[in-house]
Short mmCIF file of C-alpha atoms in Angstrom, two decimals:
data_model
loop_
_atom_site.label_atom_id
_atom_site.label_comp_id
_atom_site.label_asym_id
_atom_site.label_seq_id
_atom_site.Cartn_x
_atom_site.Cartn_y
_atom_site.Cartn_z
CA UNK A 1 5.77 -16.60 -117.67
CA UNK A 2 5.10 -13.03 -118.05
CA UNK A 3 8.10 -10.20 -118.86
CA UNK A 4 8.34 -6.38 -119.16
CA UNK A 5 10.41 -5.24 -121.42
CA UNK A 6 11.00 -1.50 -121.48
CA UNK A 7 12.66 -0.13 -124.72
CA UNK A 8 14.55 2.53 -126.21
CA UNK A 9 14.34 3.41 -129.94
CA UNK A 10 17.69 3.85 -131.67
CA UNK A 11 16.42 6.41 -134.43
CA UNK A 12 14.09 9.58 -133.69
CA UNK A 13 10.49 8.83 -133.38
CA UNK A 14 8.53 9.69 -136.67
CA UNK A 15 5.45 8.48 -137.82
CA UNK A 16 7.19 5.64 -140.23
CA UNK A 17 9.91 4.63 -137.27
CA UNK A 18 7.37 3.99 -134.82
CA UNK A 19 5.10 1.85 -137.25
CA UNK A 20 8.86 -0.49 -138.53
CA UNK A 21 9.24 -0.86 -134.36
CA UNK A 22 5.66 -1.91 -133.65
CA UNK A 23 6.26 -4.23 -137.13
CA UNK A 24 9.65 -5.11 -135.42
CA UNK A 25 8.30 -6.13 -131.86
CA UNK A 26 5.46 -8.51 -133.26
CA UNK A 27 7.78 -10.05 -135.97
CA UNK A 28 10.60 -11.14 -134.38
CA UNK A 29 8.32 -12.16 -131.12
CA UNK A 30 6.43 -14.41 -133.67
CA UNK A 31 9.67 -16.64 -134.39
CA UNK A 32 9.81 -16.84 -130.79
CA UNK A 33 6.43 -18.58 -129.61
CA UNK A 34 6.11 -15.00 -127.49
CA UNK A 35 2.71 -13.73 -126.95
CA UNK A 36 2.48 -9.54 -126.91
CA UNK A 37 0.41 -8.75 -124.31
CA UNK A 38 0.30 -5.25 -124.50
CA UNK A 39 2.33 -2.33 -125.61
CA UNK A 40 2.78 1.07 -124.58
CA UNK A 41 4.37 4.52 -125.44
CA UNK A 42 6.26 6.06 -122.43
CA UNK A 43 7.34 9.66 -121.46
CA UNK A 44 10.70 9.80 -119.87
CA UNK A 45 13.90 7.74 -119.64
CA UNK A 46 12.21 4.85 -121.73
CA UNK A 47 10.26 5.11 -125.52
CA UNK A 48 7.62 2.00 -124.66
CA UNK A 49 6.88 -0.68 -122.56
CA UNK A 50 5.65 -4.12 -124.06
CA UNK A 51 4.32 -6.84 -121.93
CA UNK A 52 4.84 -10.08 -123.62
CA UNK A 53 4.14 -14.06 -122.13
CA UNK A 54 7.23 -16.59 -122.80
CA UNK A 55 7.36 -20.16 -122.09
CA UNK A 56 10.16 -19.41 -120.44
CA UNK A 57 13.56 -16.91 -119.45
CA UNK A 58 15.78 -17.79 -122.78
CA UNK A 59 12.90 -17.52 -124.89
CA UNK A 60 12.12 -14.30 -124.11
CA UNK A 61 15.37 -13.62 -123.56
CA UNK A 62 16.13 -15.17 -127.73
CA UNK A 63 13.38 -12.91 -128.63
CA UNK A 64 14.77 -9.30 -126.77
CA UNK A 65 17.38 -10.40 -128.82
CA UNK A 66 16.23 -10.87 -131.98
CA UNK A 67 15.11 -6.99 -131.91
CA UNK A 68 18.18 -5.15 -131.45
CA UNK A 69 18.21 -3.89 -134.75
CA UNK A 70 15.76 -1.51 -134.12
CA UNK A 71 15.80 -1.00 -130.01
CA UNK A 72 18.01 -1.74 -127.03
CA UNK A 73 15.86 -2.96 -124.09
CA UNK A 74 16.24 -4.19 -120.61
CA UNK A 75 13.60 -7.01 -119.66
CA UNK A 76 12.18 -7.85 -116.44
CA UNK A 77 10.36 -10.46 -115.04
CA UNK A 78 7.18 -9.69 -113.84
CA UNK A 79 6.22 -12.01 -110.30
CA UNK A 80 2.53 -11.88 -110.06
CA UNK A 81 1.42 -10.57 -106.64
CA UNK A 82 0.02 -13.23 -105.12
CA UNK A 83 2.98 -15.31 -106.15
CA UNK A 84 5.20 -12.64 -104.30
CA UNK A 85 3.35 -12.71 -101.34
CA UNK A 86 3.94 -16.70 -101.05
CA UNK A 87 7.85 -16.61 -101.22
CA UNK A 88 7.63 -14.20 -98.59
CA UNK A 89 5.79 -16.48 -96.09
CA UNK A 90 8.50 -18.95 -96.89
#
């Protein structure tokens, strides 16, 4: 299963901070069996969006967890299209 996760930084962005979140996000997703997908730096209400592949909801939900140190975040589940279009017909 796929997830979005977009996060907010609890400390200012500097060059170190950013570099212990990116450290952050890939360690503790590790323990978790979740794959990063991508990751992304965001303008606006959020700091970065990750896109990360979990076996399933409480493992990616463990591993949004497991980072709270360093981040709040609010994780999504992300429907492929062609799924979506299937539950419709329904």
């Amino acid at each position: 299963m796929r997830f979005i996760s977009l996060i907010r930084f609890k400390e200012k962005p500097t060059k170190e901070s950013i570099e212990k979140n990116i450290e952050c996000i890939k360690h503790e997703s590790k323990k978790d069996d979740v794959d990063i997908l991508e990751m992304y730096w965001t303008l606006g209400r959020f700091d970065a969006v990750v896109i990360m592949e979990a076996p399933d909801e409480k493992t990616a939900l463990q591993s949004a967890l497991r980072r709270g140190d360093c981040m709040s975040t609010e994780t999504l589940v992300a429907i492929p299209v062609e799924e979506a279009r299937r539950l419709v017909k329904k």
